[in-house]
Amino acid sequence: MPQSELAVSIHHLVKSYHRGGQVVPVLSDITLDIAAGEFVALMGPSGSGKSTLLNLIAGIDRPDSGELRVCGTDIMALNEAELADWRAGHVGFIFQFYNLMPVLTAFENVELPLLLTGLGARDRRERVGVALNMVGLSDRVDHYPSELSGGQQQRVAIARAIITDPEILVADEPTGDLDRVSAEDILGLMERMNQELGKTIIMVTHDPHAAQRARLLKHLDKGVLVD
Amino acid sequence: MIRAIPFSYTLRNLWTRRLTTLLTAGGMALVVFVFAAVQMLDTGLRQSLIATGQPDNVHVTRRGAGAEISSIVERAQAAVVETQPEIAIGAGGLGLVSKEVVVLITLPKRDSGVATNVTARGVGTAGFALRPQLRVLEGRAFQPGASEVMIGASIARRFDGAAVGSQLRFGGREWQVVGHFEAKGSAYDSEVWADAEQLQQAFRRNAWSSVVARLVDPALLPALKARLEGDPRLTLDVKSEREFFEEQSKALSNFISYLGLTLSVIFSVGAMIGAAITMYAAVATRTAEIGTLRALGFRRSSILAGFLLEAVLLGLVGGICGVALASLMQFIQISTLNWQSFSELAFSFTLTPRIVATSLLFAVLMGLVGGFLPAVRAARLGIVDALRAA
C-alpha cells in the first residue's frame, strides 16, 4: 500500500516505562499499517499495551524507538508544542469517561477544540450546531455534562472529537462506561463517522461485542501483535 | 494565534468551588484591608498636616535643624530675611513677617498630674495675620509687651491651670492666661502663645527660633530659597509652610507606613500560602481535565496561563473585598500624639485612587505568587498520567 493511503504507519516500535528504577517493557517491536478510512479495534487483556499503542498513535505519548508516521507526519520528530498543534488538527479523542469539562455546556465543550483554530465566533457557532445535530443533541446545547446521561455525554464527546474535522479518531474503551443500549448507540454513531465522513477510527476495547463493529481486529498480548 | 483556555472555564471553576474561593479570597481581603488601611491612615495624617500649612507662607529655620526647638536664627540673619523683595507687605507698610521664639515649658497633665513638655511660641505682631485659620475661642489675644499668654484648645483640654484668668509660672515669671484659641486641629492647637519679645527676655534668648513670612506669590519661593540658602552668611533652611509641616509628620508617618508594610508583607505570606493550597487542590481535582485539554491540543503554556489567571482572579476578588472593607474606615477619626511636634493630632483614614490601585495590584501579586507553583505543576503534568486520573 502506498504511504499516502496509510493513516498510520508503524515500524519496529518499542516503548517501555520506568517504574521505581525498573524498566517495564510495554510494547516490543510493533509493526503495523492502518489504511486511511479503516475502523480498527485493538483488543487484548489488561496490560497488553493496547492503550499505550493508542496513546503513541494519538501523539500524547512518545515511543523509545522505531518509526511512527501518522497522517503522513513523522510525529516522533515534532517537539512538544508542534505535537500539540498537530494533535489539534489531526486527531479526535473519545475517552471511556467522556472527559468533558464539567463547568462548560455541551456547546462550549464541543467548541473547545475550535478555539485552537483561527475560526471566528460565528463560524464556530455554526459548526458546533452542525456537529451537535449530527450526534442528535440539538436540544441539549445549553446543558451541562452533569445534566446529561452517560450516552449523551459520550455523544457530546464524539461531536467534540469530529469538530475540527480530523483524519483520525482514537477511542479508548468508548463504551466501557455505558449500558448495552447506549453502547450500541455510540458504536452506531462511530460507524457512521467512519462510513459517512471517512474517518479513520482506532478503538481500544475488550468488549467483543464492540469489537465486532470494527472492520479490522488487532490483538495484542504482552506488548506484541499476535495475529 | 491565541491559544488561551476560555475565560468562562476559569471563571466558572472559581464559581463552582465558591466556598473555597470565598475563604481564600477572604484571607487575601484581610491582608489587603491592613495594607490599604495603613496607607489611608498615613495619607490622612499627611493631608491634615499639609492642610495646616498656608500655601503662601514660608518657614525659615537654621540649616539642619529638624524642629524649631533646635533652631537658632540670629537677629542679623532674621533682618536679612525680613527685607527680601518676595515678602508681602501688610497693613501699616510693614512686612508680613513674624520672628518667633519656640521654647519648651512643663505643665501638669490633667488626668495623670505628670509634668509634660508643651511648646511655647513667642510670635510677632504679624503672627496672627500669617495664620488666618487661628480663631479665639474664649477671652482675647495677648497684648504685645505684657506677660500674657493664650493657650491652644488641645492644651486647654488636657492640662491643668490653663483656664482663662489663671496664672502659669515659667521662665522665671508669672504669665496671665488671657484666652484660648483653636487652629483647625493643626500643631498650633497644642501650643502656648505669648509675645515674642517677652518670651525671649524670660528665657534669656538673644536669637529667634524661626521666621515665618507671607510671600507676595507662592511661585516666588524657589527664587527666595535659592538666594537665602545660597548666601554663605545665613546658613538657613527655607521651606514652604506646607513642606515644613509635612516634615513634622515624617516620624509618625514613617512609623505607620513601615509598620503597616511589614505587617502586610508578613500576613501576605500566609495569604499566598492559602492561595497556593487552594490552587494545588484545584490542580489535583482537575488533573483529568488538564490531561484532556492537553490531548485536545492546548499547549503547556496555555495551561500555565489558565491557572495563573485563575489565581490572579482569586487575588482580585480578595483585593476588591479588602478595599471595600477599608473604604468603610473613612468614617473613623483617629487622634494621636505626634512625637516631633509633641502635639495631639486628629486625622481620618483617607482613601485615594492611588491606594485603591496599589492595593489591587498587591492583591493580584499575591494571587500570582501563590498560584505560580500550582500552575507550573499543572503545566508539567504528563498527558497520559493526567488522563489516568479520570
Coordinates of C-alpha atoms in Angstrom, one line a residue:
Chain A
M1 CA 0.0 0.0 0.0
P2 CA 1.5 3.4 -0.9
Q3 CA 2.4 5.6 2.1
S4 CA -0.1 8.3 1.1
E5 CA -3.1 5.9 1.7
L6 CA -1.9 5.0 5.1
A7 CA -3.3 6.7 8.1
V8 CA -0.9 5.1 10.4
S9 CA 2.5 3.5 9.6
I10 CA 4.4 1.8 12.5
H11 CA 7.8 0.1 12.2
H12 CA 9.6 -1.7 15.0
L13 CA 8.0 0.5 17.6
V14 CA 9.4 0.0 21.1
K15 CA 8.0 1.5 24.3
S16 CA 8.9 0.8 28.0
Y17 CA 8.1 2.5 31.2
H18 CA 10.4 3.3 34.1
R19 CA 8.8 2.4 37.4
G20 CA 10.8 2.6 40.6
G21 CA 14.2 2.2 38.9
Q22 CA 12.9 -0.8 36.9
V23 CA 12.3 -0.8 33.1
V24 CA 9.0 -2.4 32.3
P25 CA 8.6 -3.2 28.6
V26 CA 5.2 -2.4 27.3
L27 CA 5.4 -2.6 23.5
S28 CA 8.2 -4.6 21.8
D29 CA 8.8 -4.4 18.1
I30 CA 5.4 -3.4 16.8
T31 CA 5.0 -3.1 13.1
L32 CA 1.5 -2.2 11.8
D33 CA 0.0 -0.3 8.9
I34 CA -3.5 1.1 9.1
A35 CA -5.1 2.3 5.9
A36 CA -6.9 5.6 5.7
G37 CA -10.7 5.2 6.3
E38 CA -10.1 2.0 8.3
F39 CA -12.1 1.1 11.5
V40 CA -9.7 -0.9 13.7
A41 CA -10.4 -2.5 17.1
L42 CA -7.4 -3.1 19.3
M43 CA -8.1 -5.9 21.7
G44 CA -6.1 -7.7 24.3
P45 CA -6.0 -8.4 28.1
S46 CA -5.2 -5.7 30.6
G47 CA -1.6 -4.6 30.4
S48 CA -1.2 -5.9 26.9
G49 CA -0.1 -2.5 25.8
K50 CA -3.2 -1.6 23.6
S51 CA -3.9 1.7 25.3
T52 CA -0.2 2.6 25.1
L53 CA -0.2 1.9 21.4
L54 CA -3.2 4.1 21.0
N55 CA -1.6 6.9 23.0
L56 CA 1.5 6.7 20.8
I57 CA -0.6 6.9 17.6
A58 CA -2.5 9.8 19.1
G59 CA 0.7 11.7 19.9
I60 CA 0.1 12.0 23.6
D61 CA 3.0 9.7 24.5
R62 CA 6.4 9.1 23.0
P63 CA 8.0 5.8 21.9
D64 CA 11.5 4.7 22.8
S65 CA 12.5 3.7 19.3
G66 CA 11.1 2.7 15.9
E67 CA 9.2 4.6 13.3
L68 CA 5.8 6.2 13.7
R69 CA 4.1 8.1 10.9
V70 CA 0.5 9.3 11.4
C71 CA -1.4 11.1 8.6
G72 CA 1.9 11.3 6.7
T73 CA 3.7 13.1 9.6
D74 CA 6.7 11.7 11.4
I75 CA 5.3 12.7 14.7
M76 CA 8.5 11.5 16.6
A77 CA 10.3 14.4 15.0
L78 CA 7.9 17.0 16.4
N79 CA 8.7 19.0 19.5
E80 CA 6.2 19.3 22.4
A81 CA 4.4 22.4 21.0
E82 CA 4.4 21.2 17.4
L83 CA 2.9 17.9 18.6
A84 CA 0.2 19.8 20.4
D85 CA -0.7 21.7 17.3
W86 CA -0.6 18.5 15.2
R87 CA -3.0 16.8 17.6
A88 CA -5.4 19.8 17.4
G89 CA -5.5 19.4 13.6
H90 CA -5.4 15.7 13.0
V91 CA -6.7 13.7 16.0
G92 CA -10.1 13.5 17.6
F93 CA -10.3 11.9 21.1
I94 CA -13.0 9.8 22.5
F95 CA -12.5 8.6 26.1
Q96 CA -14.0 6.0 28.3
F97 CA -15.3 8.5 30.8
Y98 CA -16.1 11.2 28.2
N99 CA -13.7 13.7 29.8
L100 CA -16.0 16.7 29.2
M101 CA -15.3 19.9 31.2
P102 CA -18.0 19.9 33.9
V103 CA -18.2 23.7 34.0
L104 CA -18.8 24.1 30.3
T105 CA -22.1 23.4 28.5
A106 CA -22.4 20.8 25.7
F107 CA -22.0 23.6 23.2
E108 CA -18.9 25.0 24.9
N109 CA -17.3 21.6 25.3
V110 CA -17.7 20.9 21.5
E111 CA -16.4 24.4 20.7
L112 CA -13.2 23.9 22.8
P113 CA -11.0 22.4 20.0
L114 CA -12.2 25.1 17.6
L115 CA -10.6 27.7 19.9
L116 CA -7.3 26.4 18.8
T117 CA -8.1 27.3 15.2
G118 CA -8.4 30.8 13.8
L119 CA -12.1 30.4 13.3
G120 CA -14.4 33.3 14.2
A121 CA -17.2 33.1 16.7
R122 CA -19.9 32.9 14.0
D123 CA -18.3 30.1 12.1
R124 CA -17.6 28.2 15.3
R125 CA -21.2 28.5 16.4
E126 CA -22.4 27.2 13.0
R127 CA -20.0 24.2 13.1
V128 CA -20.8 23.3 16.7
G129 CA -24.5 23.4 15.7
V130 CA -23.9 21.0 12.8
A131 CA -21.9 18.6 15.0
L132 CA -24.4 18.5 17.8
N133 CA -27.1 18.0 15.3
M134 CA -25.1 15.1 13.8
V135 CA -25.0 13.3 17.2
G136 CA -28.6 14.1 17.8
L137 CA -28.2 16.6 20.7
S138 CA -29.5 19.8 19.1
D139 CA -31.9 20.1 22.0
R140 CA -29.2 19.8 24.7
V141 CA -26.9 22.6 23.6
D142 CA -27.0 24.5 26.8
H143 CA -27.0 21.6 29.1
Y144 CA -24.0 20.9 31.4
P145 CA -22.5 17.4 31.4
S146 CA -24.0 16.7 34.8
E147 CA -27.4 17.2 33.3
L148 CA -26.8 14.6 30.6
S149 CA -26.9 10.8 30.6
G150 CA -23.7 8.8 30.0
G151 CA -24.7 8.0 26.5
Q152 CA -25.5 11.7 25.8
Q153 CA -22.2 12.8 27.3
Q154 CA -20.3 10.4 25.1
R155 CA -22.2 11.8 22.1
V156 CA -21.1 15.3 23.1
A157 CA -17.5 13.9 23.3
I158 CA -17.9 12.5 19.7
A159 CA -19.1 15.8 18.5
R160 CA -16.0 17.4 20.1
A161 CA -13.8 14.8 18.5
I162 CA -15.0 15.5 15.0
I163 CA -15.5 19.2 15.2
T164 CA -12.1 20.1 13.7
D165 CA -12.6 17.5 11.0
P166 CA -9.5 15.4 12.0
E167 CA -8.4 12.4 9.9
I168 CA -8.2 10.1 12.8
L169 CA -10.4 9.3 15.7
V170 CA -8.9 7.5 18.7
A171 CA -11.3 5.9 21.1
D172 CA -10.2 4.3 24.4
E173 CA -12.9 2.0 25.6
P174 CA -15.6 4.3 24.3
T175 CA -18.4 2.0 25.5
G176 CA -16.7 0.9 28.7
D177 CA -18.9 3.1 31.0
L178 CA -22.2 2.7 29.1
D179 CA -25.1 0.3 29.3
R180 CA -25.9 -2.0 26.4
V181 CA -28.4 0.3 24.6
S182 CA -26.2 3.4 24.9
A183 CA -23.2 1.4 23.9
E184 CA -25.0 0.3 20.7
D185 CA -26.0 3.9 20.1
I186 CA -22.4 5.1 20.4
L187 CA -21.0 2.3 18.2
G188 CA -23.6 3.1 15.6
L189 CA -22.5 6.7 15.7
M190 CA -18.9 5.8 15.3
E191 CA -19.7 3.5 12.3
R192 CA -21.5 6.5 10.7
M193 CA -18.4 8.7 11.3
N194 CA -16.3 6.0 9.6
Q195 CA -18.6 5.3 6.7
E196 CA -20.2 8.7 6.0
L197 CA -17.3 11.0 7.0
G198 CA -14.5 8.7 6.1
K199 CA -12.8 9.0 9.5
T200 CA -10.1 6.5 10.3
I201 CA -11.1 5.1 13.7
I202 CA -8.8 3.3 16.1
M203 CA -10.6 1.9 19.0
V204 CA -9.3 0.1 22.1
T205 CA -11.8 -2.2 23.7
H206 CA -12.1 -5.5 25.5
D207 CA -15.7 -5.8 24.7
P208 CA -16.0 -8.5 21.9
H209 CA -19.4 -7.1 21.0
A210 CA -18.0 -3.6 20.4
A211 CA -15.0 -5.1 18.5
Q212 CA -17.4 -6.8 16.1
R213 CA -18.5 -3.4 14.8
A214 CA -14.9 -2.7 13.6
R215 CA -13.8 -3.8 10.2
L216 CA -10.3 -4.9 11.3
L217 CA -9.4 -6.6 14.6
K218 CA -5.9 -6.5 16.0
H219 CA -4.9 -8.5 19.1
L220 CA -2.1 -7.5 21.4
D221 CA -0.6 -9.7 24.1
K222 CA 2.3 -8.8 26.4
G223 CA 3.3 -6.0 24.0
V224 CA 3.3 -8.0 20.9
L225 CA 0.7 -8.1 18.0
V226 CA -0.5 -11.7 17.9
D227 CA -2.3 -12.1 14.6
Chain B
M1 CA -2.8 32.7 17.3
I2 CA -4.5 32.9 20.7
R3 CA -4.4 29.5 22.4
A4 CA -5.9 30.6 25.6
I5 CA -8.2 28.4 27.6
P6 CA -11.6 30.1 27.6
F7 CA -12.1 32.7 30.3
S8 CA -15.5 31.2 31.1
Y9 CA -13.8 27.9 32.0
T10 CA -11.6 29.8 34.5
L11 CA -14.4 31.9 35.9
R12 CA -16.9 29.1 36.3
N13 CA -14.3 26.9 38.0
L14 CA -13.9 29.7 40.6
W15 CA -17.7 29.9 40.9
T16 CA -18.1 26.1 41.1
R17 CA -15.9 26.0 44.2
R18 CA -17.2 29.3 45.5
L19 CA -16.9 28.5 49.2
T20 CA -13.2 27.7 48.8
T21 CA -12.8 30.7 46.5
L22 CA -14.5 33.0 49.1
L23 CA -12.5 31.7 52.0
T24 CA -9.2 32.0 50.2
A25 CA -10.2 35.4 48.8
G26 CA -11.3 36.4 52.3
G27 CA -7.8 35.7 53.7
M28 CA -6.4 37.9 51.0
A29 CA -9.0 40.5 51.6
L30 CA -7.9 40.8 55.3
V31 CA -4.3 41.4 54.2
V32 CA -5.4 43.9 51.6
F33 CA -7.5 45.6 54.2
V34 CA -4.5 46.1 56.5
F35 CA -2.4 47.2 53.5
A36 CA -5.0 49.7 52.4
A37 CA -6.0 50.9 55.9
V38 CA -2.4 51.7 56.8
Q39 CA -1.9 53.7 53.7
M40 CA -5.2 55.5 54.3
L41 CA -4.0 56.4 57.8
D42 CA -0.7 57.7 56.5
T43 CA -2.4 59.7 53.8
G44 CA -4.9 61.1 56.2
L45 CA -2.2 62.1 58.6
R46 CA -0.1 63.8 56.0
Q47 CA -3.1 65.5 54.4
S48 CA -4.3 67.0 57.6
L49 CA -0.8 68.3 58.4
I50 CA -0.1 69.7 55.0
A51 CA -3.5 71.4 55.1
T52 CA -2.3 73.1 58.3
G53 CA 0.3 75.0 56.4
Q54 CA -0.7 78.1 54.5
P55 CA 0.3 77.7 50.8
D56 CA 1.9 81.2 50.6
N57 CA 3.7 81.1 53.9
V58 CA 7.4 80.5 54.1
H59 CA 9.2 79.0 57.1
V60 CA 12.9 79.8 57.8
T61 CA 14.9 77.9 60.3
R62 CA 18.6 77.2 60.9
R63 CA 20.1 74.8 58.4
G64 CA 19.8 71.2 59.5
A65 CA 17.5 71.9 62.5
G66 CA 14.8 69.3 62.3
A67 CA 12.4 71.2 64.5
E68 CA 12.0 74.8 65.6
I69 CA 13.1 73.8 69.2
S70 CA 16.6 73.2 68.0
S71 CA 16.8 76.1 65.6
I72 CA 18.6 79.4 66.1
V73 CA 18.1 82.3 63.7
E74 CA 20.4 85.2 64.7
R75 CA 18.8 88.7 64.8
A76 CA 21.0 89.8 61.9
Q77 CA 20.0 86.8 59.8
A78 CA 16.3 87.5 60.6
A79 CA 16.8 91.1 59.5
V80 CA 18.1 89.9 56.1
V81 CA 15.2 87.6 55.7
E82 CA 12.8 90.4 56.6
T83 CA 14.0 92.7 53.8
Q84 CA 13.7 90.2 50.9
P85 CA 11.6 91.6 48.0
E86 CA 9.5 88.4 47.8
I87 CA 7.9 89.1 51.2
A88 CA 4.5 90.7 51.2
I89 CA 3.7 94.0 52.8
G90 CA 0.9 94.1 55.3
A91 CA -1.1 96.8 57.0
G92 CA 1.0 99.8 58.1
G93 CA 3.6 99.2 55.5
L94 CA 5.4 96.6 57.5
G95 CA 6.5 93.2 56.0
L96 CA 4.2 90.3 56.9
V97 CA 6.9 88.7 59.0
S98 CA 6.8 87.0 62.4
K99 CA 10.1 86.4 64.1
E100 CA 9.3 83.7 66.6
V101 CA 10.9 82.0 69.5
V102 CA 10.0 78.5 70.5
V103 CA 10.8 77.0 73.9
L104 CA 9.6 74.0 75.9
I105 CA 7.8 74.6 79.2
T106 CA 6.3 72.0 81.5
L107 CA 2.7 71.8 82.5
P108 CA 0.9 69.1 84.6
K109 CA -1.4 66.9 82.7
R110 CA -4.9 66.9 84.0
D111 CA -5.6 63.2 84.1
S112 CA -2.2 61.9 85.4
G113 CA -0.7 65.0 87.0
V114 CA 2.6 64.3 85.3
A115 CA 4.6 67.3 84.2
T116 CA 4.8 67.2 80.4
N117 CA 6.6 69.2 77.8
V118 CA 4.5 71.8 76.0
T119 CA 5.6 74.0 73.2
A120 CA 5.5 77.7 74.0
R121 CA 5.7 80.0 71.0
G122 CA 6.5 83.7 71.0
V123 CA 5.1 85.4 68.0
G124 CA 5.5 88.8 66.5
T125 CA 2.6 91.2 65.7
A126 CA 2.1 89.6 62.2
G127 CA 1.9 86.1 63.8
F128 CA -1.9 86.2 63.8
A129 CA -2.2 87.6 60.3
L130 CA 0.0 84.9 59.0
R131 CA -2.3 82.2 60.5
P132 CA -5.8 83.0 59.3
Q133 CA -7.0 79.6 60.5
L134 CA -6.5 80.8 64.1
R135 CA -9.7 81.6 66.0
V136 CA -10.0 82.9 69.5
L137 CA -12.4 80.6 71.4
E138 CA -12.5 82.4 74.7
G139 CA -11.1 85.6 76.2
R140 CA -8.8 87.6 74.0
A141 CA -5.3 87.7 72.3
F142 CA -2.3 88.7 74.5
Q143 CA -1.1 92.3 74.5
P144 CA 2.3 93.0 73.0
G145 CA 4.8 93.8 75.8
A146 CA 2.7 92.1 78.5
S147 CA 3.3 88.9 80.4
E148 CA 0.2 87.3 78.9
V149 CA -0.4 84.0 77.2
M150 CA -3.1 82.4 75.2
I151 CA -3.5 78.7 75.1
G152 CA -4.3 76.2 72.3
A153 CA -7.5 74.3 72.5
S154 CA -5.8 70.9 72.8
I155 CA -3.6 72.0 75.7
A156 CA -6.5 73.8 77.4
R157 CA -8.4 70.5 77.4
R158 CA -5.6 68.2 78.6
F159 CA -3.6 70.4 81.1
D160 CA -4.3 71.9 84.5
G161 CA -4.1 75.6 85.3
A162 CA -4.9 76.6 81.7
A163 CA -8.2 78.2 82.4
V164 CA -8.7 81.8 81.3
G165 CA -7.9 84.1 84.2
S166 CA -5.5 81.7 85.9
Q167 CA -1.7 82.2 86.2
L168 CA 1.1 80.0 84.7
R169 CA 4.7 80.1 86.0
F170 CA 7.5 79.5 83.6
G171 CA 10.7 81.3 82.5
G172 CA 11.1 82.8 86.0
R173 CA 7.8 84.8 85.9
E174 CA 4.1 84.6 86.2
W175 CA 2.0 84.7 83.0
Q176 CA -1.6 85.6 82.9
V177 CA -3.8 83.3 80.8
V178 CA -6.0 85.7 78.8
G179 CA -7.5 83.5 76.1
H180 CA -8.0 80.1 74.4
F181 CA -7.6 79.6 70.6
E182 CA -8.2 77.0 68.1
A183 CA -6.4 76.4 64.7
K184 CA -8.3 73.7 62.9
G185 CA -6.6 70.7 64.5
S186 CA -3.2 71.9 63.5
A187 CA 0.0 71.7 65.5
Y188 CA -0.7 75.2 66.9
D189 CA -3.6 73.8 68.8
S190 CA -1.1 72.2 71.1
E191 CA 0.9 75.3 71.8
V192 CA 1.0 78.2 74.3
W193 CA 1.4 81.6 72.6
A194 CA 3.0 84.7 74.0
D195 CA 4.6 87.9 72.8
A196 CA 7.9 87.1 71.1
E197 CA 10.0 89.8 72.8
Q198 CA 8.6 88.9 76.3
L199 CA 9.3 85.2 75.8
Q200 CA 12.8 85.9 74.5
Q201 CA 13.6 88.0 77.6
A202 CA 12.1 85.5 80.0
F203 CA 14.2 82.7 78.6
R204 CA 17.3 85.0 78.1
R205 CA 17.5 84.2 74.4
N206 CA 19.1 86.7 72.1
A207 CA 18.2 84.9 68.9
W208 CA 15.0 83.7 67.2
S209 CA 13.9 80.1 66.6
S210 CA 12.3 80.7 63.2
V211 CA 11.0 83.3 60.9
V212 CA 7.6 82.9 59.3
A213 CA 6.7 85.2 56.4
R214 CA 4.0 85.7 53.8
L215 CA 5.1 85.6 50.1
V216 CA 3.8 88.0 47.6
D217 CA 3.2 85.0 45.4
P218 CA 3.9 81.3 46.3
A219 CA 5.6 80.9 42.9
L220 CA 8.4 83.1 44.2
L221 CA 9.5 80.6 46.8
P222 CA 12.2 78.9 44.6
A223 CA 13.9 82.3 44.0
L224 CA 13.9 83.3 47.6
K225 CA 15.0 79.8 48.7
A226 CA 17.9 79.8 46.2
R227 CA 19.1 83.3 47.3
L228 CA 18.8 82.8 51.1
E229 CA 20.2 79.2 51.1
G230 CA 23.0 80.2 48.8
D231 CA 24.1 83.1 51.0
P232 CA 27.1 81.9 53.0
R233 CA 26.4 84.4 55.8
L234 CA 23.0 82.9 56.6
T235 CA 23.1 79.0 56.9
L236 CA 19.3 78.9 56.8
D237 CA 16.7 76.4 55.6
V238 CA 13.9 78.0 53.6
K239 CA 10.7 75.9 53.2
S240 CA 7.1 76.4 52.4
E241 CA 5.0 76.1 55.5
R242 CA 3.3 73.0 54.0
E243 CA 6.6 71.3 53.4
F244 CA 7.6 72.2 56.9
F245 CA 4.5 70.6 58.4
E246 CA 4.9 67.6 56.2
E247 CA 8.4 67.1 57.6
Q248 CA 6.9 67.5 61.1
S249 CA 4.8 64.4 60.4
K250 CA 7.6 62.3 59.0
A251 CA 8.5 60.3 62.0
L252 CA 4.9 59.2 62.7
S253 CA 4.1 58.8 59.1
N254 CA 7.2 56.6 58.5
F255 CA 6.4 54.6 61.6
I256 CA 2.9 53.9 60.4
S257 CA 3.9 53.0 56.9
Y258 CA 6.8 50.8 57.8
L259 CA 4.8 49.0 60.5
G260 CA 1.9 48.6 58.1
L261 CA 4.1 47.4 55.3
T262 CA 5.9 44.9 57.5
L263 CA 2.6 43.6 58.8
S264 CA 1.1 43.4 55.3
V265 CA 4.1 41.5 54.0
I266 CA 4.1 39.0 56.8
F267 CA 0.4 38.5 56.6
S268 CA 0.6 38.2 52.8
V269 CA 2.9 35.2 53.1
G270 CA 0.0 33.4 54.9
A271 CA -2.5 34.5 52.3
M272 CA -0.2 33.4 49.5
I273 CA 0.3 30.0 51.1
G274 CA -3.6 29.8 51.4
A275 CA -3.9 30.7 47.7
A276 CA -1.2 28.1 46.8
I277 CA -3.1 25.4 48.8
T278 CA -6.3 26.3 47.1
M279 CA -4.7 26.2 43.6
Y280 CA -2.9 23.0 44.3
A281 CA -6.2 21.4 45.3
A282 CA -7.8 22.8 42.1
V283 CA -5.0 21.2 40.0
A284 CA -5.4 17.9 41.9
T285 CA -9.2 17.8 41.3
R286 CA -8.9 18.8 37.7
T287 CA -5.9 16.6 36.7
A288 CA -8.0 14.7 34.2
E289 CA -9.4 17.9 32.7
I290 CA -5.8 19.2 32.3
G291 CA -4.9 15.9 30.5
T292 CA -7.9 16.3 28.3
L293 CA -7.1 19.9 27.4
R294 CA -3.5 18.9 26.5
A295 CA -4.7 16.0 24.4
L296 CA -7.1 18.3 22.5
G297 CA -4.1 20.4 21.6
F298 CA -3.8 23.1 24.3
R299 CA -0.1 23.7 25.0
R300 CA 1.7 23.6 28.3
S301 CA 1.8 27.4 28.2
S302 CA -2.0 27.7 27.8
I303 CA -2.4 25.5 30.9
L304 CA 0.1 27.6 32.8
A305 CA -1.6 30.8 31.8
G306 CA -5.1 29.4 32.6
F307 CA -4.2 28.5 36.2
L308 CA -2.2 31.7 36.7
L309 CA -5.3 33.7 35.5
E310 CA -7.4 31.8 38.0
A311 CA -5.1 32.6 40.8
V312 CA -5.0 36.3 39.8
L313 CA -8.8 36.4 39.7
L314 CA -8.8 34.9 43.2
G315 CA -6.4 37.7 44.3
L316 CA -8.5 40.3 42.6
V317 CA -11.7 39.1 44.4
G318 CA -9.8 39.4 47.6
G319 CA -8.4 42.8 46.7
I320 CA -11.8 44.2 45.8
C321 CA -13.3 42.9 49.1
G322 CA -10.4 44.2 51.1
V323 CA -10.6 47.7 49.5
A324 CA -14.3 47.8 50.0
L325 CA -13.8 46.9 53.7
A326 CA -11.1 49.5 54.0
S327 CA -13.2 52.2 52.4
L328 CA -15.6 51.9 55.4
M329 CA -12.7 53.1 57.6
Q330 CA -13.1 56.6 56.1
F331 CA -15.9 57.2 58.7
I332 CA -13.4 56.8 61.6
Q333 CA -11.3 59.6 63.1
I334 CA -8.0 59.0 64.8
S335 CA -6.3 61.1 67.4
T336 CA -2.7 60.5 68.5
L337 CA 0.5 62.2 69.6
N338 CA 2.9 63.4 67.0
W339 CA 6.4 62.8 68.5
Q340 CA 8.1 65.5 66.5
S341 CA 5.8 68.4 67.5
F342 CA 4.6 67.0 70.8
S343 CA 1.1 67.8 69.8
E344 CA -2.0 65.8 69.6
L345 CA -3.1 65.3 66.0
A346 CA -6.6 64.5 64.8
F347 CA -6.9 62.9 61.3
S348 CA -9.0 60.4 59.4
F349 CA -8.4 57.4 57.1
T350 CA -8.3 58.8 53.6
L351 CA -8.9 56.6 50.5
T352 CA -7.3 57.8 47.3
P353 CA -7.4 56.3 43.8
R354 CA -3.7 55.6 44.2
I355 CA -4.3 53.5 47.3
V356 CA -7.1 51.6 45.5
A357 CA -4.7 50.9 42.6
T358 CA -1.7 49.8 44.8
S359 CA -4.0 47.6 47.0
L360 CA -5.5 45.8 44.0
L361 CA -2.0 45.4 42.5
F362 CA -0.8 44.0 45.8
A363 CA -3.7 41.5 45.8
V364 CA -3.1 40.5 42.2
L365 CA 0.6 40.0 43.0
M366 CA -0.4 37.8 46.0
G367 CA -2.5 35.7 43.7
L368 CA 0.2 35.4 41.1
V369 CA 2.9 34.4 43.6
G370 CA 0.6 32.0 45.4
G371 CA -0.7 30.5 42.1
F372 CA 2.7 30.2 40.4
L373 CA 3.9 26.8 41.7
P374 CA 0.5 25.1 41.3
A375 CA 0.2 26.4 37.8
V376 CA 3.7 25.1 37.0
R377 CA 2.7 21.7 38.3
A378 CA -0.4 21.8 36.2
A379 CA 1.6 22.7 33.1
R380 CA 4.2 20.0 33.8
L381 CA 1.7 17.1 34.1
G382 CA 2.3 14.3 31.6
I383 CA -0.8 13.9 29.4
V384 CA -1.1 10.1 29.8
D385 CA -0.6 10.3 33.6
A386 CA -3.1 13.2 33.8
L387 CA -5.7 11.3 31.8
R388 CA -5.3 8.3 34.0
A389 CA -6.6 10.4 36.9
A390 CA -10.1 10.3 35.3

